[in-house]
């Protein structure tokens, strides 16, 4: 995909939140002093009255956002995924999710994309943590345009939501006319031999793997499961019934993320074969992004190998 346009999903968030804020003055941003990395600088410049910087105080940001939501505002708390999911966890549970307030937690630097910043900044547990909290919706867009569309959908959605973005530029998959529905998977490619269910920055790998598999006579269905809670159970069920062989791919611990969510559906059906590709329950290191993915087998080559294995 070297000849395709690449943009980070965090840029999609940064561009769309400005448009939303101009359209609806109830939209607010609560920053925790890392707006440059999380792409809220343009929002602050254009809409200073709708922007609050609480400083490096994530728990306070959650409380401020909860208060704003009780006043009819639509606050987006913006920080890194590691801090937004873990440092804020109790406040999210008690102050946002329990009263089911209309707060959006928009986090950049999900997965291993913090790369050389090391394990302290890499967030391999976040979607799993938020997935277990009642009333919480959990999403991760696959590219720039899906990020913009899902951010807009989040603003229109009434209730707590976690949105996960990544730091590195990744290939643009969709165009600006593509539509997305929270909780509804996007089928990118159909196939009868294996289903590859991915989300976020790994969707690009699933697409490339499907192309390689097609050249070897294996037709893969590719699903962009941008929402892991609520999971599109119907789409997974169709993969179980029509294909029976599934591979999940994610930049997240294989425990309690996308792979686990899909495994729950497969297990309840009592049939089908599932292989999970993701972070192998280990902390990251300070290394380039692609190398960290490779260390966990999150590669096109491994997806192809797993598909051939379960089709043998």
Short mmCIF file of C-alpha atoms in Angstrom, two decimals:
data_model
loop_
_atom_site.label_atom_id
_atom_site.label_comp_id
_atom_site.label_asym_id
_atom_site.label_seq_id
_atom_site.Cartn_x
_atom_site.Cartn_y
_atom_site.Cartn_z
CA UNK A 1 0.00 0.00 0.00
CA UNK A 2 3.00 2.30 -0.43
CA UNK A 3 1.30 4.28 -3.16
CA UNK A 4 -1.88 5.02 -1.21
CA UNK A 5 -2.70 8.05 0.89
CA UNK A 6 -1.90 7.63 4.56
CA UNK A 7 -3.45 9.58 7.42
CA UNK A 8 -3.66 8.95 11.15
CA UNK A 9 -7.07 8.29 12.65
CA UNK A 10 -6.30 10.92 15.32
CA UNK A 11 -6.24 13.47 12.47
CA UNK A 12 -9.71 12.35 11.47
CA UNK A 13 -10.88 13.05 15.01
CA UNK A 14 -9.17 16.44 15.08
CA UNK A 15 -10.73 17.55 11.80
CA UNK A 16 -14.24 16.29 12.54
CA UNK A 17 -14.51 17.65 16.08
CA UNK A 18 -13.98 21.18 14.75
CA UNK A 19 -16.82 20.77 12.26
CA UNK A 20 -19.08 19.33 14.94
CA UNK A 21 -18.27 22.11 17.37
CA UNK A 22 -19.14 24.77 14.83
CA UNK A 23 -22.44 23.06 14.04
CA UNK A 24 -23.43 22.42 17.65
CA UNK A 25 -22.21 24.66 20.47
CA UNK A 26 -23.12 21.97 23.01
CA UNK A 27 -20.04 20.06 21.81
CA UNK A 28 -17.13 20.66 24.19
CA UNK A 29 -13.59 19.37 24.54
CA UNK A 30 -11.95 18.67 27.90
CA UNK A 31 -8.20 18.43 27.29
CA UNK A 32 -5.59 17.07 29.70
CA UNK A 33 -2.75 19.19 28.37
CA UNK A 34 -1.76 16.98 25.43
CA UNK A 35 -3.89 18.65 22.77
CA UNK A 36 -1.00 18.81 20.30
CA UNK A 37 -0.68 15.02 20.18
CA UNK A 38 -4.41 14.41 20.39
CA UNK A 39 -5.19 16.96 17.64
CA UNK A 40 -7.47 19.37 19.48
CA UNK A 41 -5.42 22.49 18.76
CA UNK A 42 -7.63 23.54 15.85
CA UNK A 43 -10.74 23.13 18.02
CA UNK A 44 -9.25 25.32 20.74
CA UNK A 45 -8.27 27.99 18.22
CA UNK A 46 -11.64 28.04 16.48
CA UNK A 47 -13.91 27.52 19.50
CA UNK A 48 -12.15 28.69 22.67
CA UNK A 49 -15.42 29.02 24.61
CA UNK A 50 -16.09 25.32 24.04
CA UNK A 51 -12.64 24.17 25.13
CA UNK A 52 -11.38 23.44 28.65
CA UNK A 53 -7.84 22.40 29.56
CA UNK A 54 -7.88 20.82 33.02
CA UNK A 55 -4.13 20.23 33.00
CA UNK A 56 -2.50 16.87 33.60
CA UNK A 57 -5.43 15.62 35.67
CA UNK A 58 -7.31 12.87 33.88
CA UNK A 59 -9.59 11.97 36.78
CA UNK A 60 -10.62 15.61 37.07
CA UNK A 61 -11.34 15.73 33.33
CA UNK A 62 -13.78 12.83 33.73
CA UNK A 63 -15.54 14.64 36.57
CA UNK A 64 -15.68 17.93 34.68
CA UNK A 65 -17.10 16.14 31.64
CA UNK A 66 -19.72 14.41 33.78
CA UNK A 67 -20.77 17.78 35.18
CA UNK A 68 -20.97 19.31 31.71
CA UNK A 69 -23.13 16.41 30.54
CA UNK A 70 -25.62 17.03 33.35
CA UNK A 71 -25.97 20.59 32.00
CA UNK A 72 -26.86 19.42 28.49
CA UNK A 73 -23.39 19.66 26.98
CA UNK A 74 -21.78 16.92 24.87
CA UNK A 75 -18.23 16.71 26.25
CA UNK A 76 -15.33 14.86 24.64
CA UNK A 77 -12.56 14.02 27.12
CA UNK A 78 -9.37 13.85 25.08
CA UNK A 79 -6.16 12.12 26.18
CA UNK A 80 -3.94 9.12 25.49
CA UNK A 81 -5.63 5.70 25.54
CA UNK A 82 -3.44 4.41 28.38
CA UNK A 83 -4.53 7.28 30.62
CA UNK A 84 -8.12 7.57 29.44
CA UNK A 85 -8.85 3.91 30.12
CA UNK A 86 -6.81 3.20 33.24
CA UNK A 87 -6.08 6.39 35.15
CA UNK A 88 -9.69 7.49 34.63
CA UNK A 89 -11.26 4.06 35.04
CA UNK A 90 -12.99 4.50 38.41
CA UNK A 91 -14.30 7.93 37.47
CA UNK A 92 -15.60 6.61 34.16
CA UNK A 93 -17.40 3.82 35.98
CA UNK A 94 -18.83 5.84 38.85
CA UNK A 95 -19.39 9.28 37.36
CA UNK A 96 -20.08 8.60 33.68
CA UNK A 97 -21.20 5.04 32.97
CA UNK A 98 -23.25 4.35 36.12
CA UNK A 99 -25.49 7.43 35.63
CA UNK A 100 -25.28 6.85 31.85
CA UNK A 101 -24.14 10.38 31.06
CA UNK A 102 -23.53 11.61 27.53
CA UNK A 103 -19.73 11.74 27.74
CA UNK A 104 -17.33 10.69 24.98
CA UNK A 105 -13.83 9.53 25.88
CA UNK A 106 -11.76 10.15 22.76
CA UNK A 107 -8.28 8.67 23.06
CA UNK A 108 -5.32 8.75 20.73
CA UNK A 109 -2.24 6.50 20.88
CA UNK A 110 -4.19 3.24 21.24
CA UNK A 111 -2.39 -0.09 20.94
CA UNK A 112 1.35 -0.16 20.34
CA UNK A 113 1.40 2.96 18.15
CA UNK A 114 3.20 4.98 20.86
CA UNK A 115 6.11 2.75 19.75
CA UNK A 116 9.37 4.26 21.04
CA UNK A 117 7.55 5.81 24.02
CA UNK A 118 7.50 2.31 25.47
CA UNK A 119 5.12 0.13 27.45
CA UNK A 120 4.03 2.92 29.80
CA UNK A 121 2.36 4.77 26.93
CA UNK A 122 1.28 1.81 24.82
CA UNK A 123 -2.32 0.86 25.54
CA UNK A 124 -2.98 -2.82 24.97
CA UNK A 125 -5.73 -3.21 27.60
CA UNK A 126 -8.02 -0.23 27.05
CA UNK A 127 -10.84 -1.63 24.91
CA UNK A 128 -11.08 -4.68 27.16
CA UNK A 129 -11.31 -2.55 30.28
CA UNK A 130 -14.00 -0.28 28.85
CA UNK A 131 -15.86 -3.23 27.29
CA UNK A 132 -16.56 -4.67 30.74
CA UNK A 133 -18.23 -1.49 32.04
CA UNK A 134 -22.03 -1.47 31.67
CA UNK A 135 -23.58 1.27 29.49
CA UNK A 136 -20.28 1.84 27.67
CA UNK A 137 -19.96 1.69 23.87
CA UNK A 138 -16.47 0.94 22.49
CA UNK A 139 -15.32 1.83 18.98
CA UNK A 140 -12.13 1.98 16.93
CA UNK A 141 -12.09 3.33 13.36
CA UNK A 142 -9.90 1.78 10.68
CA UNK A 143 -8.85 4.90 8.79
CA UNK A 144 -9.16 8.68 8.49
CA UNK A 145 -12.64 8.78 6.95
CA UNK A 146 -14.15 6.15 9.20
CA UNK A 147 -12.73 8.11 12.14
CA UNK A 148 -14.53 11.24 10.98
CA UNK A 149 -17.79 9.38 10.44
CA UNK A 150 -17.65 7.54 13.78
CA UNK A 151 -16.81 10.74 15.67
CA UNK A 152 -19.89 12.34 14.13
CA UNK A 153 -21.95 9.26 15.02
CA UNK A 154 -20.64 9.47 18.58
CA UNK A 155 -21.75 13.09 18.88
CA UNK A 156 -25.24 12.09 17.78
CA UNK A 157 -25.32 9.04 20.07
CA UNK A 158 -26.81 9.51 23.54
CA UNK A 159 -24.67 7.79 26.14
CA UNK A 160 -21.10 7.05 27.22
CA UNK A 161 -18.70 6.08 24.46
CA UNK A 162 -15.02 5.25 24.14
CA UNK A 163 -13.35 6.09 20.83
CA UNK A 164 -9.86 4.79 20.17
CA UNK A 165 -7.47 6.36 17.67
CA UNK A 166 -3.88 5.67 16.68
CA UNK A 167 -0.83 7.83 16.28
CA UNK A 168 0.74 6.55 13.08
CA UNK A 169 -0.48 7.38 9.59
CA UNK A 170 -2.19 4.36 8.03
CA UNK A 171 -3.64 3.77 4.56
CA UNK A 172 -6.97 5.42 3.78
CA UNK A 173 -9.40 2.56 3.08
CA UNK A 174 -12.72 4.34 2.64
CA UNK A 175 -13.83 7.48 0.87
CA UNK A 176 -15.70 10.39 2.36
CA UNK A 177 -19.07 9.06 1.19
CA UNK A 178 -18.90 5.82 3.17
CA UNK A 179 -21.42 5.57 5.98
CA UNK A 180 -20.95 3.87 9.34
CA UNK A 181 -23.43 2.71 11.96
CA UNK A 182 -22.32 2.16 15.55
CA UNK A 183 -22.65 -1.53 16.34
CA UNK A 184 -22.81 -2.62 12.69
CA UNK A 185 -19.74 -4.22 11.08
CA UNK A 186 -18.60 -3.07 7.66
CA UNK A 187 -18.03 -5.89 5.17
CA UNK A 188 -15.15 -4.94 2.91
CA UNK A 189 -14.81 -8.18 1.01
CA UNK A 190 -16.82 -11.41 0.77
CA UNK A 191 -15.48 -14.94 0.72
CA UNK A 192 -16.47 -18.50 1.52
CA UNK A 193 -13.26 -20.05 2.88
CA UNK A 194 -12.32 -17.95 5.91
CA UNK A 195 -13.55 -14.82 7.69
CA UNK A 196 -11.04 -12.23 8.84
CA UNK A 197 -12.51 -9.89 11.44
CA UNK A 198 -10.31 -6.90 12.28
CA UNK A 199 -10.59 -3.42 13.70
CA UNK A 200 -8.63 -0.19 13.74
CA UNK A 201 -5.18 -0.10 12.18
CA UNK A 202 -5.19 -3.86 11.55
CA UNK A 203 -8.01 -3.73 8.99
CA UNK A 204 -5.40 -2.72 6.40
CA UNK A 205 -3.49 -5.93 7.19
CA UNK A 206 -6.64 -8.02 6.82
CA UNK A 207 -7.31 -6.51 3.39
CA UNK A 208 -3.77 -7.20 2.18
CA UNK A 209 -3.89 -10.73 3.58
CA UNK A 210 -7.17 -11.41 1.78
CA UNK A 211 -5.61 -10.30 -1.52
CA UNK A 212 -2.67 -12.66 -1.02
CA UNK A 213 -4.97 -15.51 -0.05
CA UNK A 214 -7.10 -14.98 -3.16
CA UNK A 215 -3.98 -15.48 -5.27
CA UNK A 216 -3.56 -18.85 -3.54
CA UNK A 217 -7.16 -19.91 -4.08
CA UNK A 218 -8.53 -19.03 -0.64
CA UNK A 219 -11.37 -16.51 -0.61
CA UNK A 220 -11.59 -14.48 2.59
CA UNK A 221 -14.48 -12.44 3.91
CA UNK A 222 -13.11 -9.27 5.56
CA UNK A 223 -15.08 -7.45 8.24
CA UNK A 224 -14.19 -4.11 9.79
CA UNK A 225 -15.59 -4.59 13.30
CA UNK A 226 -15.19 -0.95 14.27
CA UNK A 227 -17.53 -1.38 17.25
CA UNK A 228 -16.58 -4.15 19.66
CA UNK A 229 -19.32 -3.18 22.12
CA UNK A 230 -22.07 -3.64 21.19
CA UNK A 231 -20.57 -6.31 18.94
CA UNK A 232 -22.33 -7.02 15.65
CA UNK A 233 -23.35 -10.51 16.76
CA UNK A 234 -25.39 -11.02 13.60
CA UNK A 235 -22.31 -10.51 11.41
CA UNK A 236 -20.23 -12.91 13.51
CA UNK A 237 -23.07 -15.41 13.51
CA UNK A 238 -23.15 -15.28 9.71
CA UNK A 239 -19.41 -16.03 9.63
CA UNK A 240 -19.94 -19.02 11.93
CA UNK A 241 -22.89 -20.39 9.95
CA UNK A 242 -21.69 -19.67 6.41
CA UNK A 243 -17.92 -20.18 6.75
CA UNK A 244 -17.09 -21.70 10.13
CA UNK A 245 -13.46 -20.53 10.10
CA UNK A 246 -12.63 -17.16 11.67
CA UNK A 247 -9.48 -15.16 12.34
CA UNK A 248 -9.56 -12.02 14.48
CA UNK A 249 -6.88 -9.36 14.15
CA UNK A 250 -6.32 -6.50 16.58
CA UNK A 251 -3.69 -4.15 18.01
CA UNK A 252 -4.76 -5.03 21.56
CA UNK A 253 -4.18 -7.84 24.00
CA UNK A 254 -5.86 -10.98 22.67
CA UNK A 255 -7.51 -11.16 26.10
CA UNK A 256 -10.79 -9.27 26.44
CA UNK A 257 -10.58 -7.35 23.19
CA UNK A 258 -12.01 -8.06 19.76
CA UNK A 259 -10.80 -11.66 19.74
CA UNK A 260 -12.45 -12.41 23.05
CA UNK A 261 -15.69 -10.72 21.99
CA UNK A 262 -15.87 -12.85 18.85
CA UNK A 263 -14.81 -15.97 20.79
CA UNK A 264 -17.80 -15.51 23.11
CA UNK A 265 -20.17 -15.71 20.14
CA UNK A 266 -18.36 -18.68 18.62
CA UNK A 267 -18.33 -20.55 21.95
CA UNK A 268 -22.03 -20.00 22.52
CA UNK A 269 -22.70 -21.49 19.10
CA UNK A 270 -20.69 -24.59 19.93
CA UNK A 271 -19.18 -24.78 16.46
CA UNK A 272 -16.58 -23.13 14.27
CA UNK A 273 -12.81 -22.67 14.37
CA UNK A 274 -11.28 -19.44 15.68
CA UNK A 275 -7.74 -18.08 15.69
CA UNK A 276 -6.88 -14.83 17.49
CA UNK A 277 -4.09 -12.56 16.28
CA UNK A 278 -3.13 -9.69 18.54
CA UNK A 279 -0.80 -8.66 21.34
CA UNK A 280 0.27 -11.90 23.00
CA UNK A 281 -0.47 -10.91 26.59
CA UNK A 282 2.88 -9.16 26.92
CA UNK A 283 3.98 -5.60 27.48
CA UNK A 284 5.58 -3.72 24.62
CA UNK A 285 9.05 -2.31 24.32
CA UNK A 286 10.60 0.85 22.95
CA UNK A 287 10.71 -0.03 19.26
CA UNK A 288 9.26 1.07 15.91
CA UNK A 289 5.52 0.48 15.51
CA UNK A 290 5.75 -2.11 12.72
CA UNK A 291 8.40 -4.04 14.65
CA UNK A 292 6.17 -4.18 17.72
CA UNK A 293 3.34 -5.53 15.58
CA UNK A 294 5.66 -8.15 14.12
CA UNK A 295 6.85 -9.21 17.59
CA UNK A 296 3.24 -10.18 18.29
CA UNK A 297 2.50 -11.79 14.95
CA UNK A 298 0.23 -8.95 13.87
CA UNK A 299 1.33 -9.17 10.26
CA UNK A 300 -0.06 -9.97 6.83
CA UNK A 301 2.18 -13.02 6.71
CA UNK A 302 0.78 -14.45 9.95
CA UNK A 303 -2.81 -13.83 8.90
CA UNK A 304 -2.13 -15.70 5.66
CA UNK A 305 -0.42 -18.54 7.54
CA UNK A 306 -3.32 -18.92 9.99
CA UNK A 307 -5.85 -18.89 7.15
CA UNK A 308 -3.97 -21.62 5.29
CA UNK A 309 -3.63 -23.63 8.50
CA UNK A 310 -7.35 -23.73 9.23
CA UNK A 311 -8.13 -24.43 5.57
CA UNK A 312 -5.69 -27.32 5.32
#
